[in-house]
């Protein structure tokens, strides 16, 4: 296989130069990290599951008119994406109190919020992705007010849609993180959804038992991460019950 140019390596993904200008290959690794990479492990099968779950969700979002960086699936671990200039924000949408919100404000985990809460974090590993306000974004020029308005509108639409998508699979969407990118179309700059949406960056609880089906299984040493991600994929109809979805290639065996 010819060597590809590596453009960027993150904690859970690698970006390679794509076959056409303006494209990249997004490769999902099996690495799991938490607490700004203080905790690290390699969990066999996680990358394949996140690739397939994220592909499925991005395709569903495209169907309701949300522009994303996803172009097409390449293989079990990789997808072709549009190159975008990443807005240096982690946009977190919360429906239910959990995680850092519970710690910061002394709330009870599992308490539904009066309405969805949008938070912004400045994407900077060296600083530990600090929580920031809209005014920080304006003052430091990380996004324009128009971009931020567009980001919030898209985030709310994604939340509404995903709440329903997961509820149909017996899953409560507690919270999740989005990233956005800028692309140029002729003379117009647009905001598109980038990164991934998978159990690595969502909190997903079984609607009846509240069982955690997301990366909190790794963060909190609960075990069974691959089983939980497989459960999410299976409930969304991504893998059929025998683990084979009709595509050529390796078959996931639990
Ligand atoms: P938090 O409660 O730890 O702030 O996380 C909120 C949501 O954002 C949760 O669904 C996990 C996701 N998340 C990421 O995707 N990346 C991160 O680095 C962090 C801290 C959270």
Short mmCIF file of C-alpha atoms and ligand atoms in Angstrom, two decimals:
data_model
loop_
_atom_site.label_atom_id
_atom_site.label_comp_id
_atom_site.label_asym_id
_atom_site.label_seq_id
_atom_site.Cartn_x
_atom_site.Cartn_y
_atom_site.Cartn_z
CA UNK A 1 0.00 0.00 0.00
CA UNK A 2 1.37 3.42 -0.86
CA UNK A 3 2.16 5.69 2.05
CA UNK A 4 -0.33 8.48 2.62
CA UNK A 5 0.53 11.91 3.91
CA UNK A 6 -0.64 12.31 7.49
CA UNK A 7 -2.13 15.76 7.98
CA UNK A 8 -3.09 15.58 11.67
CA UNK A 9 -3.20 13.00 14.45
CA UNK A 10 -5.67 13.49 17.31
CA UNK A 11 -6.42 11.30 20.32
CA UNK A 12 -8.93 9.03 18.59
CA UNK A 13 -8.53 9.83 14.88
CA UNK A 14 -5.95 10.46 12.17
CA UNK A 15 -6.50 12.67 9.14
CA UNK A 16 -4.70 11.75 5.91
CA UNK A 17 -4.48 13.63 2.65
CA UNK A 18 -7.45 12.65 0.46
CA UNK A 19 -7.48 11.55 -3.19
CA UNK A 20 -8.76 14.94 -4.46
CA UNK A 21 -7.83 18.47 -3.40
CA UNK A 22 -10.15 19.63 -0.64
CA UNK A 23 -10.70 16.10 0.70
CA UNK A 24 -9.23 14.17 3.62
CA UNK A 25 -9.44 10.61 4.87
CA UNK A 26 -10.67 10.41 8.47
CA UNK A 27 -9.33 7.25 10.16
CA UNK A 28 -10.84 6.06 13.46
CA UNK A 29 -8.30 4.57 15.89
CA UNK A 30 -8.99 2.17 18.75
CA UNK A 31 -7.39 4.56 21.26
CA UNK A 32 -9.55 5.79 24.12
CA UNK A 33 -8.52 8.76 26.23
CA UNK A 34 -10.13 10.69 29.05
CA UNK A 35 -9.31 13.62 31.34
CA UNK A 36 -7.28 15.32 28.61
CA UNK A 37 -5.39 12.12 27.78
CA UNK A 38 -4.27 11.46 31.37
CA UNK A 39 -6.05 8.13 31.01
CA UNK A 40 -5.35 6.10 27.86
CA UNK A 41 -6.11 2.62 26.59
CA UNK A 42 -6.51 0.81 23.30
CA UNK A 43 -9.90 -0.87 22.98
CA UNK A 44 -10.02 -3.23 20.03
CA UNK A 45 -13.03 -2.62 17.81
CA UNK A 46 -13.91 0.87 19.07
CA UNK A 47 -12.66 2.65 15.93
CA UNK A 48 -14.74 0.47 13.62
CA UNK A 49 -17.88 1.04 15.69
CA UNK A 50 -17.40 4.82 15.91
CA UNK A 51 -16.72 5.04 12.17
CA UNK A 52 -19.94 3.20 11.33
CA UNK A 53 -22.10 4.96 13.95
CA UNK A 54 -20.82 8.41 12.94
CA UNK A 55 -21.31 7.62 9.23
CA UNK A 56 -24.90 6.56 9.94
CA UNK A 57 -25.69 9.69 11.98
CA UNK A 58 -24.07 12.09 9.50
CA UNK A 59 -26.07 10.51 6.65
CA UNK A 60 -29.29 10.87 8.64
CA UNK A 61 -28.45 14.54 9.36
CA UNK A 62 -27.77 15.16 5.66
CA UNK A 63 -31.29 13.90 4.95
CA UNK A 64 -32.75 16.74 7.02
CA UNK A 65 -30.56 19.26 5.19
CA UNK A 66 -27.66 19.65 7.61
CA UNK A 67 -24.41 20.13 5.73
CA UNK A 68 -21.60 17.95 7.04
CA UNK A 69 -18.02 17.11 6.09
CA UNK A 70 -18.95 13.47 5.35
CA UNK A 71 -18.57 12.47 1.69
CA UNK A 72 -18.54 8.66 1.67
CA UNK A 73 -17.54 5.55 3.56
CA UNK A 74 -14.20 4.09 2.47
CA UNK A 75 -13.80 1.04 4.66
CA UNK A 76 -14.53 -0.18 8.20
CA UNK A 77 -12.27 2.43 9.80
CA UNK A 78 -12.16 5.28 7.33
CA UNK A 79 -14.36 7.82 5.65
CA UNK A 80 -13.73 10.43 2.98
CA UNK A 81 -14.46 13.92 4.27
CA UNK A 82 -14.39 17.50 3.02
CA UNK A 83 -11.44 19.49 4.25
CA UNK A 84 -12.61 22.34 6.45
CA UNK A 85 -11.01 24.97 8.65
CA UNK A 86 -12.02 23.82 12.12
CA UNK A 87 -13.63 26.47 14.34
CA UNK A 88 -11.67 26.15 17.61
CA UNK A 89 -14.76 25.44 19.70
CA UNK A 90 -16.21 22.33 21.31
CA UNK A 91 -19.96 22.89 21.33
CA UNK A 92 -21.67 20.83 24.03
CA UNK A 93 -25.47 20.42 24.07
CA UNK A 94 -27.01 19.05 27.25
CA UNK A 95 -30.54 17.75 27.87
CA UNK A 96 -29.94 16.04 31.20
CA UNK A 97 -27.49 16.95 33.99
CA UNK A 98 -24.35 14.78 33.88
CA UNK A 99 -20.56 14.95 33.74
CA UNK A 100 -18.79 18.24 34.27
CA UNK A 101 -22.07 20.18 34.61
CA UNK A 102 -23.01 18.13 37.68
CA UNK A 103 -19.59 18.75 39.23
CA UNK A 104 -19.50 22.46 38.39
CA UNK A 105 -22.98 23.35 39.65
CA UNK A 106 -23.61 20.64 42.24
CA UNK A 107 -26.58 19.19 40.36
CA UNK A 108 -27.97 15.68 40.65
CA UNK A 109 -26.91 13.38 37.80
CA UNK A 110 -29.92 12.42 35.67
CA UNK A 111 -31.96 15.56 36.42
CA UNK A 112 -33.61 16.72 33.16
CA UNK A 113 -32.71 20.34 32.30
CA UNK A 114 -35.56 22.87 31.85
CA UNK A 115 -34.44 23.28 28.22
CA UNK A 116 -31.39 22.25 26.18
CA UNK A 117 -28.24 24.01 27.36
CA UNK A 118 -25.50 24.98 24.89
CA UNK A 119 -21.98 25.43 26.23
CA UNK A 120 -18.78 26.42 24.47
CA UNK A 121 -15.30 25.19 25.28
CA UNK A 122 -12.15 26.60 23.71
CA UNK A 123 -10.49 23.76 21.80
CA UNK A 124 -6.98 23.79 23.22
CA UNK A 125 -5.53 20.63 24.77
CA UNK A 126 -2.69 22.52 26.46
CA UNK A 127 -5.31 24.55 28.38
CA UNK A 128 -7.57 21.51 28.97
CA UNK A 129 -10.39 22.87 26.73
CA UNK A 130 -11.67 25.57 29.13
CA UNK A 131 -15.36 26.54 29.36
CA UNK A 132 -15.87 29.96 27.74
CA UNK A 133 -18.74 32.38 27.11
CA UNK A 134 -20.08 33.78 23.84
CA UNK A 135 -18.30 37.02 24.65
CA UNK A 136 -14.90 35.27 24.86
CA UNK A 137 -15.56 33.96 21.35
CA UNK A 138 -16.37 37.48 20.08
CA UNK A 139 -13.52 39.24 21.92
CA UNK A 140 -10.85 36.76 20.78
CA UNK A 141 -12.35 36.36 17.28
CA UNK A 142 -12.68 32.55 17.39
CA UNK A 143 -15.91 32.87 15.37
CA UNK A 144 -17.96 35.79 14.07
CA UNK A 145 -21.39 36.54 15.54
CA UNK A 146 -22.98 35.27 12.30
CA UNK A 147 -21.03 32.02 12.50
CA UNK A 148 -21.95 31.58 16.14
CA UNK A 149 -25.65 32.18 15.40
CA UNK A 150 -25.45 29.59 12.60
CA UNK A 151 -23.62 27.12 14.86
CA UNK A 152 -26.26 27.46 17.59
CA UNK A 153 -29.13 27.09 15.11
CA UNK A 154 -27.57 23.94 13.62
CA UNK A 155 -26.75 22.55 17.10
CA UNK A 156 -30.37 22.93 18.25
CA UNK A 157 -31.65 21.24 15.07
CA UNK A 158 -29.20 18.37 15.50
CA UNK A 159 -30.24 17.97 19.14
CA UNK A 160 -33.96 17.87 18.26
CA UNK A 161 -33.34 15.30 15.56
CA UNK A 162 -30.96 13.10 17.57
CA UNK A 163 -33.23 13.07 20.65
CA UNK A 164 -35.88 11.46 18.43
CA UNK A 165 -33.48 9.16 16.58
CA UNK A 166 -32.07 7.76 19.82
CA UNK A 167 -35.46 7.64 21.59
CA UNK A 168 -36.64 5.39 18.76
CA UNK A 169 -33.79 3.06 19.73
CA UNK A 170 -34.66 3.15 23.43
CA UNK A 171 -31.79 5.51 24.24
CA UNK A 172 -31.80 8.85 26.10
CA UNK A 173 -29.52 11.50 24.58
CA UNK A 174 -28.11 13.06 27.75
CA UNK A 175 -25.50 15.33 26.13
CA UNK A 176 -23.04 15.45 23.25
CA UNK A 177 -20.24 17.47 21.71
CA UNK A 178 -20.08 18.92 18.20
CA UNK A 179 -17.34 20.56 16.16
CA UNK A 180 -17.82 22.75 13.12
CA UNK A 181 -15.67 23.79 10.16
CA UNK A 182 -15.60 26.55 7.57
CA UNK A 183 -15.64 25.77 3.86
CA UNK A 184 -15.63 28.05 0.85
CA UNK A 185 -18.25 27.67 -1.88
CA UNK A 186 -17.35 30.11 -4.65
CA UNK A 187 -17.20 33.41 -2.74
CA UNK A 188 -19.35 32.31 0.15
CA UNK A 189 -18.05 30.88 3.40
CA UNK A 190 -20.29 28.31 5.08
CA UNK A 191 -20.32 26.45 8.35
CA UNK A 192 -20.54 22.66 8.16
CA UNK A 193 -20.66 19.95 10.80
CA UNK A 194 -17.25 18.27 11.21
CA UNK A 195 -15.53 15.70 13.47
CA UNK A 196 -17.74 12.74 14.53
CA UNK A 197 -20.91 11.89 16.43
CA UNK A 198 -20.42 8.58 18.23
CA UNK A 199 -20.63 7.14 21.76
CA UNK A 200 -17.16 8.69 22.30
CA UNK A 201 -18.64 12.18 22.33
CA UNK A 202 -22.23 11.60 23.43
CA UNK A 203 -23.76 10.45 26.70
CA UNK A 204 -26.29 7.76 25.81
CA UNK A 205 -28.34 6.01 28.50
CA UNK A 206 -30.75 3.14 28.12
CA UNK A 207 -34.16 4.78 28.44
CA UNK A 208 -35.45 2.26 30.99
CA UNK A 209 -32.45 1.17 33.04
CA UNK A 210 -30.23 4.30 32.61
CA UNK A 211 -27.38 1.92 31.73
CA UNK A 212 -24.51 3.95 30.24
CA UNK A 213 -23.86 3.06 26.59
CA UNK A 214 -21.05 5.57 25.96
CA UNK A 215 -17.46 6.51 26.81
CA UNK A 216 -18.34 6.99 30.49
CA UNK A 217 -17.87 3.20 30.62
CA UNK A 218 -14.17 3.92 30.04
CA UNK A 219 -13.98 7.20 32.02
CA UNK A 220 -15.57 5.56 35.07
CA UNK A 221 -13.94 2.11 34.67
CA UNK A 222 -17.32 0.41 34.21
CA UNK A 223 -16.00 -2.05 31.56
CA UNK A 224 -17.95 -3.41 28.62
CA UNK A 225 -17.32 -0.45 26.29
CA UNK A 226 -17.32 -2.42 23.04
CA UNK A 227 -20.48 -4.31 24.05
CA UNK A 228 -22.19 -0.98 24.81
CA UNK A 229 -21.14 0.63 21.49
CA UNK A 230 -22.26 -2.53 19.65
CA UNK A 231 -25.59 -2.27 21.42
CA UNK A 232 -25.98 1.34 20.20
CA UNK A 233 -25.08 0.31 16.62
CA UNK A 234 -27.42 -2.68 16.73
CA UNK A 235 -30.34 -0.65 18.09
CA UNK A 236 -29.83 1.98 15.37
CA UNK A 237 -30.00 -0.85 12.84
CA UNK A 238 -26.40 -0.40 11.70
CA UNK A 239 -25.42 -4.02 12.24
CA UNK A 240 -27.98 -6.76 11.87
CA UNK A 241 -28.34 -9.24 14.76
CA UNK A 242 -25.83 -11.68 13.25
CA UNK A 243 -23.24 -8.90 13.16
CA UNK A 244 -23.13 -8.79 9.34
CA UNK A 245 -24.64 -5.82 7.57
CA UNK A 246 -24.35 -7.15 4.06
CA UNK A 247 -21.20 -5.19 3.19
CA UNK A 248 -18.05 -6.92 2.06
CA UNK A 249 -15.22 -6.92 4.57
CA UNK A 250 -14.48 -8.05 8.09
CA UNK A 251 -17.42 -9.07 10.22
CA UNK A 252 -17.67 -7.79 13.79
CA UNK A 253 -17.82 -10.65 16.23
CA UNK A 254 -18.78 -9.92 19.80
P1 LIG B 1 -18.53 16.87 30.06
O1 LIG B 1 -19.74 16.64 30.91
O2 LIG B 1 -17.34 16.07 30.50
O3 LIG B 1 -18.23 18.34 29.91
O4 LIG B 1 -18.88 16.33 28.60
C1 LIG B 1 -20.00 16.79 27.90
C2 LIG B 1 -20.15 16.00 26.61
O5 LIG B 1 -19.08 16.28 25.73
C3 LIG B 1 -20.15 14.48 26.81
O6 LIG B 1 -21.14 13.92 25.95
C4 LIG B 1 -18.79 14.05 26.38
C5 LIG B 1 -18.37 15.09 25.38
N1 LIG B 1 -16.95 15.40 25.46
C6 LIG B 1 -16.15 15.21 24.34
O7 LIG B 1 -16.62 14.76 23.31
N2 LIG B 1 -14.84 15.54 24.43
C7 LIG B 1 -14.28 16.04 25.55
O8 LIG B 1 -13.07 16.32 25.56
C8 LIG B 1 -15.11 16.23 26.71
C9 LIG B 1 -14.53 16.77 27.98
C10 LIG B 1 -16.43 15.90 26.60
#
